[in-house]
Tab-separated table of C-alpha atoms in Angstrom:
chain	number	residue	atom	x	y	z
M	255	MET	CA	-33.938	45.706	-3.523
M	256	LYS	CA	-29.816	47.532	-3.863
M	257	PRO	CA	-27.736	44.355	-3.182
M	258	LEU	CA	-30.304	42.761	-6.054
M	259	ILE	CA	-29.927	45.346	-8.876
M	260	THR	CA	-25.727	45.972	-8.091
M	261	ASP	CA	-25.766	41.847	-8.133
M	262	LEU	CA	-27.826	40.812	-11.636
M	263	LEU	CA	-26.050	44.082	-12.826
M	264	GLU	CA	-23.031	43.023	-12.521
M	265	ARG	CA	-23.772	39.562	-13.770
M	266	ILE	CA	-24.672	41.118	-17.713
M	267	LYS	CA	-22.206	43.464	-17.072
M	268	ALA	CA	-19.869	40.711	-17.137
M	269	LEU	CA	-21.466	39.253	-20.205
M	270	TYR	CA	-20.780	42.290	-21.759
M	271	LYS	CA	-17.018	41.837	-20.686
M	272	ILE	CA	-17.074	39.014	-22.379
M	273	GLU	CA	-18.399	39.954	-26.321
M	274	ASP	CA	-16.332	43.277	-25.635
M	275	ASP	CA	-13.881	40.062	-26.330
M	276	ILE	CA	-15.571	38.470	-28.920
M	277	ARG	CA	-15.852	41.394	-30.962
M	278	GLY	CA	-14.937	41.510	-34.788
M	279	GLN	CA	-13.907	37.208	-34.191
M	280	PRO	CA	-15.328	35.061	-37.178
M	281	PRO	CA	-18.720	34.481	-36.494
M	282	GLU	CA	-17.562	30.282	-35.423
M	283	GLU	CA	-15.427	31.292	-32.817
M	284	ARG	CA	-17.688	33.973	-31.224
M	285	ARG	CA	-19.585	31.122	-30.528
M	286	ARG	CA	-17.525	28.266	-29.456
M	287	GLN	CA	-16.465	31.151	-26.983
M	288	ARG	CA	-20.131	32.153	-25.518
M	289	GLN	CA	-20.969	28.274	-24.845
M	290	GLU	CA	-17.497	27.882	-23.177
M	291	ARG	CA	-17.585	31.819	-21.535
M	292	SER	CA	-21.245	33.088	-22.293
M	293	LYS	CA	-23.779	29.735	-21.193
M	294	PRO	CA	-21.566	29.609	-17.431
M	295	LEU	CA	-22.641	33.187	-16.832
M	296	ILE	CA	-26.184	32.737	-18.018
M	297	ASP	CA	-27.047	30.066	-16.231
M	298	ASP	CA	-26.288	31.313	-13.812
M	299	LEU	CA	-27.970	34.485	-14.247
M	300	ARG	CA	-31.231	32.789	-14.634
M	301	THR	CA	-31.320	30.698	-11.208
M	302	ALA	CA	-30.480	34.119	-9.632
M	303	ILE	CA	-33.447	36.111	-11.373
M	304	ASP	CA	-35.615	32.118	-10.262
M	305	GLU	CA	-34.104	33.276	-7.038
M	306	ALA	CA	-34.916	36.531	-7.052
M	307	LEU	CA	-39.284	36.052	-8.356
M	308	ARG	CA	-40.126	33.504	-5.509
M	309	ARG	CA	-38.681	35.890	-2.610
M	310	LEU	CA	-40.319	38.804	-4.291
M	311	SER	CA	-43.741	40.466	-4.375
M	312	PRO	CA	-45.474	38.480	-7.199
M	313	LYS	CA	-46.979	43.200	-7.458
M	314	SER	CA	-43.986	44.469	-7.657
M	315	ALA	CA	-41.885	46.397	-9.909
M	316	MET	CA	-39.171	44.524	-9.630
M	317	ALA	CA	-40.790	41.809	-10.393
M	318	ARG	CA	-42.380	42.381	-12.716
M	319	ALA	CA	-39.447	44.010	-15.007
M	320	LEU	CA	-37.646	40.063	-13.872
M	321	LEU	CA	-41.058	38.172	-15.361
M	322	TYR	CA	-40.594	39.671	-18.682
M	323	GLY	CA	-37.430	38.586	-19.273
M	324	ARG	CA	-37.849	35.317	-17.566
M	325	LYS	CA	-40.154	34.432	-20.666
M	326	ARG	CA	-38.663	35.966	-22.952
M	327	TRP	CA	-36.310	34.446	-22.204
M	328	ALA	CA	-35.470	31.942	-25.725
M	329	ALA	CA	-34.576	35.780	-27.334
M	330	LEU	CA	-32.685	36.528	-24.703
M	331	THR	CA	-30.165	34.216	-24.174
M	332	ARG	CA	-30.029	33.260	-28.486
M	333	PHE	CA	-26.909	34.696	-29.395
M	334	LEU	CA	-25.630	31.770	-27.463
M	335	GLU	CA	-25.689	29.632	-30.175
M	336	ASP	CA	-25.493	31.925	-33.062
M	337	GLY	CA	-21.821	33.406	-33.436
M	338	HIS	CA	-23.057	36.447	-35.876
M	339	ALA	CA	-26.142	37.556	-33.342
M	340	GLU	CA	-25.918	40.590	-31.195
M	341	ILE	CA	-26.071	40.805	-27.636
M	342	ASP	CA	-28.423	43.051	-27.709
M	343	ASN	CA	-29.610	45.296	-30.467
M	344	ASN	CA	-28.117	48.852	-29.607
M	345	ILE	CA	-26.024	48.212	-32.702
M	346	ALA	CA	-29.565	47.817	-35.081
M	347	GLU	CA	-31.594	50.858	-33.031
M	348	ARG	CA	-28.349	52.986	-33.432
M	349	ALA	CA	-28.179	52.158	-37.816
M	350	MET	CA	-32.095	52.579	-37.875
M	351	ARG	CA	-32.524	55.943	-35.453
M	352	SER	CA	-30.631	58.811	-38.558
M	353	VAL	CA	-33.954	57.608	-40.535
M	354	ALA	CA	-36.606	57.449	-38.232
M	355	MET	CA	-35.598	60.713	-36.947
M	356	GLY	CA	-37.251	64.412	-39.421
M	357	GLU	CA	-34.660	65.515	-40.302
M	358	SER	CA	-32.527	62.739	-41.548
M	359	LEU	CA	-35.337	62.308	-44.264
M	360	CYS	CA	-33.378	65.397	-46.377
M	361	THR	CA	-31.002	68.551	-46.137
M	362	PRO	CA	-31.349	71.033	-42.540
M	363	SER	CA	-32.397	74.322	-45.456
M	364	SER	CA	-35.914	72.648	-47.236
M	365	SER	CA	-38.652	73.418	-45.287
M	366	LEU	CA	-39.485	70.354	-44.898
M	367	CYS	CA	-37.389	70.008	-43.038
M	368	LYS	CA	-37.594	73.208	-41.573
M	369	HIS	CA	-41.290	73.272	-40.558
M	370	TRP	CA	-41.391	68.947	-39.837
M	371	LYS	CA	-43.579	70.019	-36.334
M	372	ARG	CA	-46.209	71.485	-37.891
M	373	ILE	CA	-47.066	68.277	-39.645
M	374	ARG	CA	-48.653	65.678	-38.829
M	375	VAL	CA	-49.253	62.352	-40.729
M	376	SER	CA	-51.902	59.702	-38.792
M	377	GLU	CA	-52.051	56.399	-39.408
M	378	ALA	CA	-49.593	57.152	-43.116
M	379	ILE	CA	-48.057	53.346	-44.331
M	380	ARG	CA	-44.871	55.139	-46.362
M	381	ALA	CA	-44.165	58.483	-47.124
M	382	ILE	CA	-41.753	58.954	-49.880
M	383	PHE	CA	-39.669	61.478	-50.467
M	384	SER	CA	-37.933	62.334	-53.317
M	385	GLY	CA	-34.976	65.712	-53.047
M	386	CYS	CA	-36.750	67.717	-50.737
M	387	GLY	CA	-39.474	68.444	-53.491
M	388	GLY	CA	-41.938	67.682	-51.415
M	389	PHE	CA	-44.019	64.071	-50.341
M	390	ASP	CA	-46.193	61.651	-50.964
M	391	LEU	CA	-48.499	59.442	-49.172
M	392	ARG	CA	-49.289	56.122	-50.123
């Protein structure tokens, strides 16, 4: 199992190396580079995953993880066709992290932030914070 994991991770690492090389280039150039350099690696990765799935017990955690990716292959490889897209969504997740953290809703000195852990809002769809004077749930 360990050689399989190492092999798959090395293949993914090679894809991220290409992304490092082309970061900051115009979208059409990124798409071209991905077609030339990443697509063959992606095709080989798919073959390696398919071969591993034939050897692994379908009930194993590794097989379930690989099947999860295989079922979403079109989404996982969409970056090959779109020079604007990133290989993963890490940039978007980092950008949203400050919004998702309770402390980012207002200044650290506000009583709302000091007592954030005591506030329980279940099934809230939207919370509007005006300054730090309170909140209105809608």
